[in-house]
XYZ file of N, CA and C in Angstrom:
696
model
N 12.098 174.142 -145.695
C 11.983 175.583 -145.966
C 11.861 176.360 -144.660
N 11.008 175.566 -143.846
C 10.993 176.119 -142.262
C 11.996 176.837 -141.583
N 13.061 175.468 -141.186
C 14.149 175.113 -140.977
C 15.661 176.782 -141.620
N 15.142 176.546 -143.055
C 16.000 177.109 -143.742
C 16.020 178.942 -143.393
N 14.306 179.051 -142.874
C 14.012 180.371 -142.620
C 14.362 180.463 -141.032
N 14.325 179.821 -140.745
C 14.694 179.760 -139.112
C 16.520 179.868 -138.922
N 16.967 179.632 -139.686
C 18.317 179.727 -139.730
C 18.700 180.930 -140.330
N 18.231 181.294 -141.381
C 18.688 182.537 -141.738
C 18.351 183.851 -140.638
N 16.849 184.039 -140.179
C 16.858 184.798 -138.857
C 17.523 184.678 -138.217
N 18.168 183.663 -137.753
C 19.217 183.380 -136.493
C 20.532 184.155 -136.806
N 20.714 184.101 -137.828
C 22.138 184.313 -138.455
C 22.003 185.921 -138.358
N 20.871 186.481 -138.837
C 20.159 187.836 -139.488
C 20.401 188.682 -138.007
N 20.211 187.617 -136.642
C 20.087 188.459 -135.446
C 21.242 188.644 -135.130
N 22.041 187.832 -135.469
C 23.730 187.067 -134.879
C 24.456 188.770 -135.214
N 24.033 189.190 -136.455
C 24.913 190.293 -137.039
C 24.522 190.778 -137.037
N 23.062 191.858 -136.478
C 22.935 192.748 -136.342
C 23.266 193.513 -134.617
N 23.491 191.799 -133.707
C 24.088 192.437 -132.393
C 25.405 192.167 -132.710
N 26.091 191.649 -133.437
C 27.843 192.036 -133.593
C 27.864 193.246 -133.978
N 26.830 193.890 -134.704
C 27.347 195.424 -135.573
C 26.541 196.203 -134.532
N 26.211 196.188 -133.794
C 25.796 197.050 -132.339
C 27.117 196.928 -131.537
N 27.205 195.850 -131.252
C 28.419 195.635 -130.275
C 29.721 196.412 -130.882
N 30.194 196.484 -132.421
C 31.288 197.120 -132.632
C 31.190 198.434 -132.588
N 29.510 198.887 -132.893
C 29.159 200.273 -133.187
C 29.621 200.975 -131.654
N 28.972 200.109 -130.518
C 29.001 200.963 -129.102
C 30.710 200.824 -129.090
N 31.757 199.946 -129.236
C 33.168 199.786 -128.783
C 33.534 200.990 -129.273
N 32.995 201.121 -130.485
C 33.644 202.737 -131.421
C 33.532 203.848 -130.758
N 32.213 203.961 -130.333
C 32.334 204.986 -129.816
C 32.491 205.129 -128.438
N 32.857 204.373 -127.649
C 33.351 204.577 -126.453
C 35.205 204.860 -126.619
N 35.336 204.426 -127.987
C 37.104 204.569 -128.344
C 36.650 205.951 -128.704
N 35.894 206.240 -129.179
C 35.849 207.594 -129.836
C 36.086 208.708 -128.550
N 35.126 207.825 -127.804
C 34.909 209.088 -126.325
C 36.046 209.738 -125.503
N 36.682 207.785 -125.305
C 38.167 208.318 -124.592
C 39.046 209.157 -125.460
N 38.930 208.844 -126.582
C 40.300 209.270 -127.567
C 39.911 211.035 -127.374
N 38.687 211.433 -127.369
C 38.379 212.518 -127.027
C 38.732 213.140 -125.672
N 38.252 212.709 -124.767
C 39.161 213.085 -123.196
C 40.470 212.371 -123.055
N 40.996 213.186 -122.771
C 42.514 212.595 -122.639
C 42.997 212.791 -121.225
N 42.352 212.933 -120.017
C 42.356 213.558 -118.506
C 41.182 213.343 -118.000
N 41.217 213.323 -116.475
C 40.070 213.666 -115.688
C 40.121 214.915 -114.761
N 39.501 215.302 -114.598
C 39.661 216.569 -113.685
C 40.688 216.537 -113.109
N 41.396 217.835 -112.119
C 42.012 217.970 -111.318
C 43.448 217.895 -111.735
N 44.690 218.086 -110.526
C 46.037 217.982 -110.944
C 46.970 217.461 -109.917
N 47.688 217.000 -111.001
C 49.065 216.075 -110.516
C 49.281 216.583 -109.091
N 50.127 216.119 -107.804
C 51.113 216.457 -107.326
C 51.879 217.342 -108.312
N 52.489 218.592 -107.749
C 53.475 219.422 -108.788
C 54.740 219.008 -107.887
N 55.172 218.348 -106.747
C 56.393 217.802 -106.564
C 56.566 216.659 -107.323
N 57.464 216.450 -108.631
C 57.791 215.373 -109.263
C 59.175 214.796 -108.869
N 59.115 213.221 -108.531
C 60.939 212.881 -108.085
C 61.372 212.299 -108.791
N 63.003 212.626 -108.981
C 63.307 212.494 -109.934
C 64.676 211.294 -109.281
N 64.440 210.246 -109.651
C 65.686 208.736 -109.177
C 65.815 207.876 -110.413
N 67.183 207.252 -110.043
C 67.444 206.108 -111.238
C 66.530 204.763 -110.817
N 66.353 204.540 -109.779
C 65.402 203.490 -109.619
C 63.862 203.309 -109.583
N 63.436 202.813 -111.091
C 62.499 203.017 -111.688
C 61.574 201.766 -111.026
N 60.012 201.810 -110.940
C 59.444 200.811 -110.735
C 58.502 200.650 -112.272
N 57.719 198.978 -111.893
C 56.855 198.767 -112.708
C 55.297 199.991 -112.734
N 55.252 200.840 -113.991
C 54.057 201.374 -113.921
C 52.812 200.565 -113.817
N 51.918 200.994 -112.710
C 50.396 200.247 -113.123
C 49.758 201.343 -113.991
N 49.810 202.192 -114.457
C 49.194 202.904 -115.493
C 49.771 204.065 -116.407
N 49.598 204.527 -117.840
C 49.717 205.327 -118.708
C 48.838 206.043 -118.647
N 47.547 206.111 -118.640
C 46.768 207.379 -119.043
C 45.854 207.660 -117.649
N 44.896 207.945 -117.178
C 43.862 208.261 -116.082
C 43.487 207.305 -116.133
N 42.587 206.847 -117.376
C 41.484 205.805 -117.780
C 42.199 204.527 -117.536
N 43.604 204.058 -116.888
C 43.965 203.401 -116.139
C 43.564 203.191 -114.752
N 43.053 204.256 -114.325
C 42.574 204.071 -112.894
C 41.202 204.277 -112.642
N 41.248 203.792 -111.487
C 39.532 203.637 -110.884
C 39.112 204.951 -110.371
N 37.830 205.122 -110.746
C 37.285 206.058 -110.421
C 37.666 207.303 -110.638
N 37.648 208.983 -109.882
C 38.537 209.973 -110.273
C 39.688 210.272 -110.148
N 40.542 208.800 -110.023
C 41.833 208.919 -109.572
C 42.939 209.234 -110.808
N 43.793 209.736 -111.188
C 44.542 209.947 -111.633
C 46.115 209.642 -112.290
N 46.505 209.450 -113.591
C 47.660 208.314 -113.508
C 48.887 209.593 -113.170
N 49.551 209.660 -112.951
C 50.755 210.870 -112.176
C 51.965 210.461 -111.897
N 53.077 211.107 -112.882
C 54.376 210.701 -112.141
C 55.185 210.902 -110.858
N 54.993 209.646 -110.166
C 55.402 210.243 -108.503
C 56.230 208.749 -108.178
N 57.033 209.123 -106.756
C 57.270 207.603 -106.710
C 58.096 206.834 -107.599
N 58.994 207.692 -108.324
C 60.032 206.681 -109.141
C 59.048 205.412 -110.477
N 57.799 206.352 -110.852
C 57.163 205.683 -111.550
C 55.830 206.360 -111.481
N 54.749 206.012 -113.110
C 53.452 206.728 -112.760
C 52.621 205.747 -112.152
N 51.846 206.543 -111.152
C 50.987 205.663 -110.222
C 49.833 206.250 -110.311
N 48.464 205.692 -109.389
C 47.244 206.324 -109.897
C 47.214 206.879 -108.647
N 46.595 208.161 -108.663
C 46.741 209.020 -107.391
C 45.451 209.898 -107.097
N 45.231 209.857 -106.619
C 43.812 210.872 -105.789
C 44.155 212.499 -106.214
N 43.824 213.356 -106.790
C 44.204 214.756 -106.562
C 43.802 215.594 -105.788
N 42.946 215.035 -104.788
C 42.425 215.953 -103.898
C 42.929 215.537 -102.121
N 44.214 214.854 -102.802
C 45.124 214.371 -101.502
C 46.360 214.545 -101.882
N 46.944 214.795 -101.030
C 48.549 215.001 -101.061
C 49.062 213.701 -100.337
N 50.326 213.260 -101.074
C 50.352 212.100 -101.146
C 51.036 211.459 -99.383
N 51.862 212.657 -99.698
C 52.827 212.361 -98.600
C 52.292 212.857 -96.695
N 50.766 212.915 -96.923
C 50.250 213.248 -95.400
C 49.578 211.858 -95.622
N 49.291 211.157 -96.587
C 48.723 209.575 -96.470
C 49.316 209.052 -95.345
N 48.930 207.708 -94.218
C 49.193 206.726 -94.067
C 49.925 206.007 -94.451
N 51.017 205.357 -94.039
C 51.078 204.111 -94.507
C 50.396 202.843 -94.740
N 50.076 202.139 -95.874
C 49.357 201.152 -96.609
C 49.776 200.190 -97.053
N 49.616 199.177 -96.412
C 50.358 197.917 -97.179
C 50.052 197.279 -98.505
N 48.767 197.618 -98.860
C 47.925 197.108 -99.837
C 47.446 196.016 -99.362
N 46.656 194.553 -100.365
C 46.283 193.736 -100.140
C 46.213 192.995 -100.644
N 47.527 192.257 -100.866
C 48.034 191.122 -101.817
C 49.346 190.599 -101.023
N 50.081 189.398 -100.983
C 50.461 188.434 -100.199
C 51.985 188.579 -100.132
N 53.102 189.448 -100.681
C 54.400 189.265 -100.395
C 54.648 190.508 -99.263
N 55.958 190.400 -99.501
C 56.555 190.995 -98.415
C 57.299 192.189 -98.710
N 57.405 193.240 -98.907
C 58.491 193.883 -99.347
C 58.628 195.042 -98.314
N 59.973 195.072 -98.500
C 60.436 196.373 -97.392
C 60.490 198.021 -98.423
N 59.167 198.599 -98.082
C 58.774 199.999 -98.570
C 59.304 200.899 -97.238
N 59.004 202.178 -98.062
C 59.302 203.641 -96.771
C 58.343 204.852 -97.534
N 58.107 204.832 -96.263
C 56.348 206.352 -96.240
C 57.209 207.357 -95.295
N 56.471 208.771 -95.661
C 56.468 209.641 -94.686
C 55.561 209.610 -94.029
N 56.042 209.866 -92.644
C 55.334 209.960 -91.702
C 55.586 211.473 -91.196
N 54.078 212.161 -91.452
C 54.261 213.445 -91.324
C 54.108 214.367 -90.165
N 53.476 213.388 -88.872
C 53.753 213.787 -87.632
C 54.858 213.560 -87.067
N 55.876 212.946 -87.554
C 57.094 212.753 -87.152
C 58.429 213.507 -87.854
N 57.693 213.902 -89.006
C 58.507 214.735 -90.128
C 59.770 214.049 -90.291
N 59.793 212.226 -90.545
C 60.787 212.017 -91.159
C 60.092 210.459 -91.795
N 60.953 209.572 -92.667
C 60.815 208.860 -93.377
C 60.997 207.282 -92.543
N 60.199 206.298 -92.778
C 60.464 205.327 -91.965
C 59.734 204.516 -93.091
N 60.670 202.650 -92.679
C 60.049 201.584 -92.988
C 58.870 200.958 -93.026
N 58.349 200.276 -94.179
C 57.137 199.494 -93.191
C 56.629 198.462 -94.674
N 56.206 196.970 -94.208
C 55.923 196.206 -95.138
C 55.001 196.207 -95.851
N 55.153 196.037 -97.076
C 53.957 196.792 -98.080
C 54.006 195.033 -98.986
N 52.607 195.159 -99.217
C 52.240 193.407 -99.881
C 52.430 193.277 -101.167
N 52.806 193.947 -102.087
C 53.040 194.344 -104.109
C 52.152 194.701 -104.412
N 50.570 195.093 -104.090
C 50.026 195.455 -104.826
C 48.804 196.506 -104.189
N 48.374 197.455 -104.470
C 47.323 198.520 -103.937
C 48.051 199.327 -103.355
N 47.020 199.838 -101.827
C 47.919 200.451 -101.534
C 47.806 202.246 -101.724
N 48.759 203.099 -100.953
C 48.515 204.176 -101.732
C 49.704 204.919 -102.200
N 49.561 206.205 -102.778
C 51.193 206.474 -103.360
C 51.998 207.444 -102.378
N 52.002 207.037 -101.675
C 53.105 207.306 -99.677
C 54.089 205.703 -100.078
N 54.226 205.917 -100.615
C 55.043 204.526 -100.994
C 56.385 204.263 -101.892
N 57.619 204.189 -101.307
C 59.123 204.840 -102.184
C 60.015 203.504 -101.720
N 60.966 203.454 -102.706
C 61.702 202.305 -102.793
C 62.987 202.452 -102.040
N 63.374 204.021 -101.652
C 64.195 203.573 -100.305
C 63.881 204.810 -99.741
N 64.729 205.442 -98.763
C 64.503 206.504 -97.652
C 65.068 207.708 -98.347
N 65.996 207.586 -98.807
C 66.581 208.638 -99.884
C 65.596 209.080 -100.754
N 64.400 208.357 -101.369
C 63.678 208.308 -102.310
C 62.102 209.379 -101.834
N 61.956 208.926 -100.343
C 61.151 209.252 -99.668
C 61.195 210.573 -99.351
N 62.811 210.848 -98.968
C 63.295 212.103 -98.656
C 62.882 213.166 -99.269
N 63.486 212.777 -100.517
C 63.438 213.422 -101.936
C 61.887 214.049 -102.165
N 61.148 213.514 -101.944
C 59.732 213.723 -102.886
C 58.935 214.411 -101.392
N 59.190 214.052 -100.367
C 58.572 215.034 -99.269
C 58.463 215.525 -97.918
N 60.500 215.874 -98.222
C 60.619 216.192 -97.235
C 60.688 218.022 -96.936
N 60.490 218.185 -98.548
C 59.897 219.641 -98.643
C 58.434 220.378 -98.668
N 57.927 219.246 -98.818
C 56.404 219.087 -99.299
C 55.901 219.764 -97.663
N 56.224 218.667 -96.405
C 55.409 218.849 -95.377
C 56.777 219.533 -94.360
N 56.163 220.861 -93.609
C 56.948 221.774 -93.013
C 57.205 220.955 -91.569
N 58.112 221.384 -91.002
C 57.830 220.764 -89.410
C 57.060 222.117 -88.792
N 56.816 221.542 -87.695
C 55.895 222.237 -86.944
C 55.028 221.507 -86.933
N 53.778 221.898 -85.816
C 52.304 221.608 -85.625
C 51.707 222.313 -85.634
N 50.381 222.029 -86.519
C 48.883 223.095 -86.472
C 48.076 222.569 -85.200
N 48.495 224.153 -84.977
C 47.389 224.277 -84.066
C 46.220 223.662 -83.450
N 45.431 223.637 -81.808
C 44.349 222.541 -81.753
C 43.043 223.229 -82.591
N 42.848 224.362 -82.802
C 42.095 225.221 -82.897
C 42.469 226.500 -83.828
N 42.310 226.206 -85.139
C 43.315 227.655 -86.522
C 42.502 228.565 -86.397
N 40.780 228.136 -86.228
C 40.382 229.756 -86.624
C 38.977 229.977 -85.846
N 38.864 230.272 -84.726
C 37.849 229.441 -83.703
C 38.017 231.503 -83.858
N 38.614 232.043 -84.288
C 37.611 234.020 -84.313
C 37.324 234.357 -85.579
N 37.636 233.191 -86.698
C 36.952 233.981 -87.506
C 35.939 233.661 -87.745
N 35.304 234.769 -89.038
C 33.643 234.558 -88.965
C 33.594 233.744 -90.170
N 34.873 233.981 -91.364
C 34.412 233.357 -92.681
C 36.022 232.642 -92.792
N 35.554 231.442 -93.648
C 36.897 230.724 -94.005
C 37.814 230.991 -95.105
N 39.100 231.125 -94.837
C 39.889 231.802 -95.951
C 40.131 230.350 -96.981
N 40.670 230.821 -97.727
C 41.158 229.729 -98.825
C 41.458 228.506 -98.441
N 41.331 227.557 -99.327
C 41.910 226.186 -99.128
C 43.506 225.995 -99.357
N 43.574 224.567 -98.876
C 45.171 224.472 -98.861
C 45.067 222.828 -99.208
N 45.887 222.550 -99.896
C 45.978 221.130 -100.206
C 47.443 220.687 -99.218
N 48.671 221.375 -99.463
C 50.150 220.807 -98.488
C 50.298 221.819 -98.001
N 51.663 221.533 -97.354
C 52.157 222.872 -96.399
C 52.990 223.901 -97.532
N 52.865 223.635 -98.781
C 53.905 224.094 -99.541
C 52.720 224.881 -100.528
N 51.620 224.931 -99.953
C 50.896 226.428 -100.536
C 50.348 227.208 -99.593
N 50.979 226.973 -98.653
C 51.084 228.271 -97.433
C 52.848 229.202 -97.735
N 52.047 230.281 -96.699
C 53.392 230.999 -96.105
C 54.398 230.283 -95.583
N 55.480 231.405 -95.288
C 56.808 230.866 -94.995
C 56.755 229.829 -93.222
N 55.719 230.653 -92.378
C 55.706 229.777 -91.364
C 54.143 229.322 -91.065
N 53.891 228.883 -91.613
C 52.506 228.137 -91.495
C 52.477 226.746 -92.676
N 51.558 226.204 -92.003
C 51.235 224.913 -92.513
C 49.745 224.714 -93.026
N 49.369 223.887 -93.224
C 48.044 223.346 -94.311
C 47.525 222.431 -93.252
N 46.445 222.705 -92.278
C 46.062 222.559 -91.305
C 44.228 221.969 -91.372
N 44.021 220.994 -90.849
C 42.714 220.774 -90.847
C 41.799 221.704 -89.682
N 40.332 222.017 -90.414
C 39.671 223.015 -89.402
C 38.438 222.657 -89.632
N 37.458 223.378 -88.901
C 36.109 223.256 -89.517
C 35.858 223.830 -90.890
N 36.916 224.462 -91.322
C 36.446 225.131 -92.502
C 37.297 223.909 -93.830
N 37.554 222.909 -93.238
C 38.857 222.554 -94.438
C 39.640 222.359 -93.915
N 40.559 221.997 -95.068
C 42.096 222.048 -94.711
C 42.475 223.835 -95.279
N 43.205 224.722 -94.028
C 43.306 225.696 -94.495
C 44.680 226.397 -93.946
N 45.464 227.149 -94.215
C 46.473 227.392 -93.888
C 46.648 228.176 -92.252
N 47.394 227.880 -91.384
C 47.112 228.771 -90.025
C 49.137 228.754 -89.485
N 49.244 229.256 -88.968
C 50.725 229.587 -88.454
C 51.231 228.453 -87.040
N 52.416 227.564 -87.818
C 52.776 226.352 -87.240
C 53.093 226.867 -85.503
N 52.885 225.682 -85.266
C 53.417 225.703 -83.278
C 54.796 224.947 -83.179
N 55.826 225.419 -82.970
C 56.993 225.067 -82.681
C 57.163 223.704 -81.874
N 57.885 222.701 -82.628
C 58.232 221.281 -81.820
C 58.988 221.513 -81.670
N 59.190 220.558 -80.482
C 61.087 220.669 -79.574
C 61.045 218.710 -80.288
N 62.579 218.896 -80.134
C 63.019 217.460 -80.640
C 62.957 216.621 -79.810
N 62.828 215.285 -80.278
C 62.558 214.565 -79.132
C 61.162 213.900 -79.257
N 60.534 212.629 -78.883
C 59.745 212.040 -78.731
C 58.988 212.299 -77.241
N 57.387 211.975 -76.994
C 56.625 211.909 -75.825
C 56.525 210.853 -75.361
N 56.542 210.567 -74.154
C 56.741 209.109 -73.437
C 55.332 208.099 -74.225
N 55.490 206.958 -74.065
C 54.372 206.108 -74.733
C 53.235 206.669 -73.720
N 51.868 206.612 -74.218
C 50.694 206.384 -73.408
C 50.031 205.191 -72.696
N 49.749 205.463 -71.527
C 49.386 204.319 -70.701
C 48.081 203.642 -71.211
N 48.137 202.540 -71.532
C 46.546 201.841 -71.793
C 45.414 202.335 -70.992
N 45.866 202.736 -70.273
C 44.301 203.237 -69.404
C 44.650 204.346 -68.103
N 43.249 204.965 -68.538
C 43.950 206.068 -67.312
C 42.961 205.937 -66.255
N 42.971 206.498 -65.406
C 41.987 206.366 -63.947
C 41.128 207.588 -64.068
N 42.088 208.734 -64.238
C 40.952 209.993 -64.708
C 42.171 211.163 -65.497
N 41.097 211.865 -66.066
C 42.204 212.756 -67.168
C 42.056 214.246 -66.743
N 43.787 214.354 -66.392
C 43.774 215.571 -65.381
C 43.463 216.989 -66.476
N 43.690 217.957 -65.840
C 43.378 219.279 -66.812
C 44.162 219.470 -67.534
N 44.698 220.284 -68.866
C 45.597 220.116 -69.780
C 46.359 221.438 -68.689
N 47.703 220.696 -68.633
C 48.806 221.936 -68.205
C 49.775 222.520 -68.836
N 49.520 221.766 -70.433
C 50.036 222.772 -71.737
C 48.803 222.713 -72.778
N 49.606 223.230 -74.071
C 48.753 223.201 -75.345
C 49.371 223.104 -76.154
N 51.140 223.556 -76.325
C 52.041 223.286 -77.616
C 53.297 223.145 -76.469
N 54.113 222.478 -76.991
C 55.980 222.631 -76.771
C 56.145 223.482 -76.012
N 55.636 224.548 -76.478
C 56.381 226.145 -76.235
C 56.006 226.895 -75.204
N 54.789 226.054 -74.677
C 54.350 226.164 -73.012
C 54.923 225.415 -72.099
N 55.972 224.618 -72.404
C 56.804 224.035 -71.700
C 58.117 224.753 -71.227
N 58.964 224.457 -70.047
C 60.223 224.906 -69.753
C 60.844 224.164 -70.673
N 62.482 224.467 -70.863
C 63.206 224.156 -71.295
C 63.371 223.366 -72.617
N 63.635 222.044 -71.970
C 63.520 220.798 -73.568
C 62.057 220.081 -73.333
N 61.134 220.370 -72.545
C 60.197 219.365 -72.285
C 59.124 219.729 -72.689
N 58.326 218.496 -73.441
C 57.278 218.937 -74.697
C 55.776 218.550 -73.772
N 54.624 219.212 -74.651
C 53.648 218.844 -73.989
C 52.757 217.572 -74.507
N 52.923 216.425 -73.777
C 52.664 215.249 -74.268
C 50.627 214.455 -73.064
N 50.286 213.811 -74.250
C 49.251 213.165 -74.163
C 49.478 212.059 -72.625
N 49.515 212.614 -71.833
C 49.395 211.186 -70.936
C 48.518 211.608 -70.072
N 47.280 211.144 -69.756
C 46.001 210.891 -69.020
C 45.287 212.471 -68.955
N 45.783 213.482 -69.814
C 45.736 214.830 -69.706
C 46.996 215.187 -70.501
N 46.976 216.683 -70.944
C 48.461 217.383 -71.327
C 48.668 217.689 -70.344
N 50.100 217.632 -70.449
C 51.036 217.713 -69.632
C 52.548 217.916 -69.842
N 53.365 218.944 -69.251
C 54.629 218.925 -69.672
C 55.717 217.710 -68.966
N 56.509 217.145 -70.348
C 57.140 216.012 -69.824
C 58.545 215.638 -70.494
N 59.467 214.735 -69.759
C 60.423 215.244 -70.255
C 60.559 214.207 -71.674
N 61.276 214.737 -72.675
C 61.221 214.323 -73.912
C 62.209 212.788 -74.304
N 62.217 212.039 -74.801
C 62.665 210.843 -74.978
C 63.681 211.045 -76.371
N 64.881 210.556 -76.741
C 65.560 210.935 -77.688
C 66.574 209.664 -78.360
């Protein structure tokens, strides 16, 4: 009879934590089915290619943390909204193959190679250069912001997420106040000589943009600014 009562409690406990356990699943289905988003918004540049990749996610609640599921990239990916995709880094992720990806690179304002591992990673990441083109090469303006956007004013104007919620000649510029919009500095074409591993001492800056330079010669980082002639 012991025995018999000892078994039935057991059983008695067995199902009252299965009917907890289905009760909490419910309503956590209940919760999501109720939010259908997490804060914030897409990239509004969407690209549009026949070469589709594998999605890692359908809804938000696919991704970690406040990241976001978003069609970008020839596929929806999970994306940060309080980053624009295409001033990212390139990222290989961190998983073991090899594949030949292409990022913008937005100090260079054009699209280049680089080996990405299949998995992580961030969404600066397109399946060819055409693809890359496509999605942001309107997004980020050429030009350079400034060393210094707003060193007279007293209060900070609006935020800026890309260069494509500024004016016609300004860019989306980091400051003490943010990232905030300030009026681009003209690049000359052309690359700055590599930098020397080490300098002996760093002379006074004898530019500050391009456009303090003569002719074709830009003002480049070597042991000090300095105007120099451009590499092509």
């Amino acid at each position: 009879s012991l025995a018999l009562h000892g078994s039935t409690s057991f059983w008695r406990s067995g199902a009252l934590v299965l009917l907890l356990f289905l009760s909490l699943e419910q309503t956590s289905a209940s919760y999501s089915a109720k939010i259908k988003q997490k804060v914030g918004k897409c990239p509004r540049k969407q690209l549009e290619c026949g070469n589709r990749v594998p999605n890692p996610c359908t809804t938000d609640f696919n991704c970690d943390a406040h990241f976001k599921c978003c069609p970008f990239s020839c596929g929806n990916v999970c994306i940060d909204p309080y980053e624009e995709p295409c001033m990212l880094p390139s990222d290989a992720g961190d998983c073991h193959n090899n594949l030949t990806r292409w990022y913008f690179d937005s100090e260079k304002h054009y699209c280049r190679p680089f080996t990405y591992s299949g998995c992580h990673g961030n969404s600066n990441n397109f399946l060819s250069k055409t693809d890359c083109k496509n999605a942001c090469m309107l997004i980020v303006k050429k030009g350079q912001c400034p060393l210094f956007p707003f060193q007279m004013r007293m209060e900070c104007p609006p935020p800026c997420k890309n260069d494509m919620d500024c004016l016609e000649k300004e860019k989306c510029c980091e400051s003490k106040c943010g990232f905030v919009c300030a009026r681009a500095w003209l690049v000359k074409t052309g690359f700055c000589p590599s930098k020397p591993m080490m300098c002996s001492k760093i002379d006074k800056p004898k530019c500050l943009r391009d456009s303090d330079c003569p002719l074709d010669k830009k003002c480049c980082s070597r042991c000090g600014l300095k105007c120099l002639e451009a590499k092509h």
